[in-house]
CSV table of C-alpha atoms in Angstrom, one decimal:
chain,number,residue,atom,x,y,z
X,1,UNK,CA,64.5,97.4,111.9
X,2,UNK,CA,63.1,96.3,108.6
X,3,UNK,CA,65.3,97.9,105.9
X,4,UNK,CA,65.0,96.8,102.5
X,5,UNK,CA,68.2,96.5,100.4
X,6,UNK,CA,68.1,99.4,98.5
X,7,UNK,CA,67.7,101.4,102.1
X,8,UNK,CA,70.8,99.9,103.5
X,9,UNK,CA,72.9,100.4,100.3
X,10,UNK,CA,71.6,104.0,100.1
X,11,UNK,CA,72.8,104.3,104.1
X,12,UNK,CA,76.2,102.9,103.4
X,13,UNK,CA,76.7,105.2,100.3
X,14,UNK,CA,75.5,108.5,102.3
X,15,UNK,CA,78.1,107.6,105.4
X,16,UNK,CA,81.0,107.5,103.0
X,17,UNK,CA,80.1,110.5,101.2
X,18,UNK,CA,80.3,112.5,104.7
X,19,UNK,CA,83.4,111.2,105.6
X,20,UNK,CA,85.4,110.8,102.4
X,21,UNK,CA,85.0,113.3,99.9
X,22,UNK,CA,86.6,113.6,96.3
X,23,UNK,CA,85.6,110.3,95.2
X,24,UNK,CA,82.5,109.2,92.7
X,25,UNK,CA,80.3,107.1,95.2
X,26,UNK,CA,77.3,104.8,94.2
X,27,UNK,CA,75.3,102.5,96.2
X,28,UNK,CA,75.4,100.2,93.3
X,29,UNK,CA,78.1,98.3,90.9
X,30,UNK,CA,79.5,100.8,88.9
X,31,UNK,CA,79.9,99.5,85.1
X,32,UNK,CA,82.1,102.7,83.8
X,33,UNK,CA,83.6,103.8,87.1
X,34,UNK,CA,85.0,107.0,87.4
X,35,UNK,CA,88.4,107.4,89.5
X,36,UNK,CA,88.5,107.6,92.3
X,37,UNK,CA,85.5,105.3,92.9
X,38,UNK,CA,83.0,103.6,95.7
X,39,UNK,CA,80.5,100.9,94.4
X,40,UNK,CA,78.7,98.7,97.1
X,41,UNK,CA,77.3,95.5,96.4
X,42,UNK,CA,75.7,92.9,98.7
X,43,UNK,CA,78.1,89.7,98.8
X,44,UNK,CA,76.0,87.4,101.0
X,45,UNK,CA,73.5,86.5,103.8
X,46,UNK,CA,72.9,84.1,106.8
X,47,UNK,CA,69.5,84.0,107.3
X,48,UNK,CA,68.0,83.0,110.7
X,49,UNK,CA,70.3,83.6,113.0
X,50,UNK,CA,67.7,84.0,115.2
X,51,UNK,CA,65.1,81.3,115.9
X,52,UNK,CA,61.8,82.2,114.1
X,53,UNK,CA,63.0,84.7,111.4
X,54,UNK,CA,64.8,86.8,114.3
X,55,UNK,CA,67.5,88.6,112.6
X,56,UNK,CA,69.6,87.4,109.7
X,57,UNK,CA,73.3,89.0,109.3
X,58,UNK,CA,74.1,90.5,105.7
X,59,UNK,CA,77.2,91.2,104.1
X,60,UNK,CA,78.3,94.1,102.0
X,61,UNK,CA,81.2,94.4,99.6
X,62,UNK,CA,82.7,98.0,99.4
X,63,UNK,CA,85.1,98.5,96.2
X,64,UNK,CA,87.4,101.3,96.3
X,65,UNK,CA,89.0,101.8,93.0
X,66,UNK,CA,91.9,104.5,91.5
X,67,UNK,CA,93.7,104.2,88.7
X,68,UNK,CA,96.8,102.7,88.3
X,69,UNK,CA,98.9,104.8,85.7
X,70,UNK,CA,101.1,105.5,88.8
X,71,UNK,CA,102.7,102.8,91.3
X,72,UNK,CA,103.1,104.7,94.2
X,73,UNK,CA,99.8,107.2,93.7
X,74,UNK,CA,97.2,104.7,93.3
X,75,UNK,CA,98.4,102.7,96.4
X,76,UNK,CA,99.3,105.8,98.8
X,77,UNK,CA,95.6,106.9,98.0
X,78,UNK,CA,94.0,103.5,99.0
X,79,UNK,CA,96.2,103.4,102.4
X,80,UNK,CA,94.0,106.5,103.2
X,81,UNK,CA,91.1,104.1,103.1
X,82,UNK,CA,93.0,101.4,104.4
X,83,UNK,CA,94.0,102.9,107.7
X,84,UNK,CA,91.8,102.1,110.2
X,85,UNK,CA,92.3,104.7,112.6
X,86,UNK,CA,92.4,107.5,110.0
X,87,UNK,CA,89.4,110.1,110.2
X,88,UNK,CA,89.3,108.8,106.1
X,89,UNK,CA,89.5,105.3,106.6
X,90,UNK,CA,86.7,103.0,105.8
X,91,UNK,CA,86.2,101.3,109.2
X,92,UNK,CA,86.5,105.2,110.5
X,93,UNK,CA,83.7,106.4,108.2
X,94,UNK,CA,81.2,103.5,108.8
X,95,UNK,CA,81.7,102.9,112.1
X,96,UNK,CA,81.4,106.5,113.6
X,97,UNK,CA,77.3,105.9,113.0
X,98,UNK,CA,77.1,102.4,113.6
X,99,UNK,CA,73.1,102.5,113.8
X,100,UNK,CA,73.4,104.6,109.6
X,101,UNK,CA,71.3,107.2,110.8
X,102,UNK,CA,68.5,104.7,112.5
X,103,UNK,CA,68.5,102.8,109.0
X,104,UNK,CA,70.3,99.8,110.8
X,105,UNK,CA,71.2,97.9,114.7
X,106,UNK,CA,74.8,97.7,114.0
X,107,UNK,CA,77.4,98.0,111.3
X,108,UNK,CA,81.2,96.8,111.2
X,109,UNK,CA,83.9,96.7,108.2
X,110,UNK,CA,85.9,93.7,109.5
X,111,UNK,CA,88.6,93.1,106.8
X,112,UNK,CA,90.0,94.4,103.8
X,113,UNK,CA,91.5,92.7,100.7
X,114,UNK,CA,94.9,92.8,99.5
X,115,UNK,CA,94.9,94.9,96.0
X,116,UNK,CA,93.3,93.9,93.2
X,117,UNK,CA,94.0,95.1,89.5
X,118,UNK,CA,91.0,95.9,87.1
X,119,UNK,CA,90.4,96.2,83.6
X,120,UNK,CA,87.7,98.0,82.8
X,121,UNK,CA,87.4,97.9,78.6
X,122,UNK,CA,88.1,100.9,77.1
X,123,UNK,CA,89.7,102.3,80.1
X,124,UNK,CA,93.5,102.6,81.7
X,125,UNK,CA,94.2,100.3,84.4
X,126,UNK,CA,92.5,100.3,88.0
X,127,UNK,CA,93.3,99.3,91.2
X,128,UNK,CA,91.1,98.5,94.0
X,129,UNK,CA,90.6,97.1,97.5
X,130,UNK,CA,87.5,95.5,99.2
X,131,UNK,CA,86.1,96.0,102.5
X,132,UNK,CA,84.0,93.3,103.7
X,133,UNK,CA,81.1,95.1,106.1
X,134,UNK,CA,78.8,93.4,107.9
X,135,UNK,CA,75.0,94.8,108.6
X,136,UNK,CA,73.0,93.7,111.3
X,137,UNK,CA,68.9,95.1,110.8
């Protein structure tokens, strides 16, 4: 499978808006996010993996972000993400079409980062986690 960037980005973006739903999704960085908010960004590729231009392995970044005017709130709503055997969580989501309707071979979120606080000028306080999803055309 050939898919350009774009494609895959589009793919990822359309799986999470199936399987999580309340929450501003974009297949690209979000400047002004909105929360809840999904941004996607690629974070990295090892080309070749396969002799001859066989197959190269790309990595996305997937930011979940809420805001953070509540302690317990923001963090309770990420640990719906978080969890990965919850019908809402990240790895749940992605992984239930591991082919992104035929746009990819295979798909697999295989970590999450601890949470992160953002500031975002001119807006309150966010706080976000990272999954770390690997794509293989």
């Amino acid at each position: 499978m050939a898919s350009t960037t774009a494609q895959i980005r589009a793919a990822l973006a359309a799986a999470i808006k199936a399987g999580i739903t309340g929450w501003q999704v974009s297949p690209y960085m979000l400047a002004l996010p909105i929360a809840p908010a999904i941004d996607i960004r690629p974070s990295g590729t090892i080309f070749d993996r396969a002799m001859a231009r066989g197959s190269d392995d790309l990595s996305y970044m997937i930011r979940a972000m809420v805001a953070f005017n509540n302690d317990q709130g923001a963090q309770i709503r990420l640990d719906t993400l978080i969890d990965a055997t919850a019908s809402t969580g990240m790895k749940t989501v992605l992984e239930t079409d591991k082919t992104l309707g035929a746009v990819v071979g295979d798909v697999r979120v295989v970590s999450v980062s601890d949470y992160k606080a953002l500031i975002v000028e001119g807006q309150p306080p966010l706080l976000a986690v990272e999954f770390l999803t690997m794509v293989y055309p």
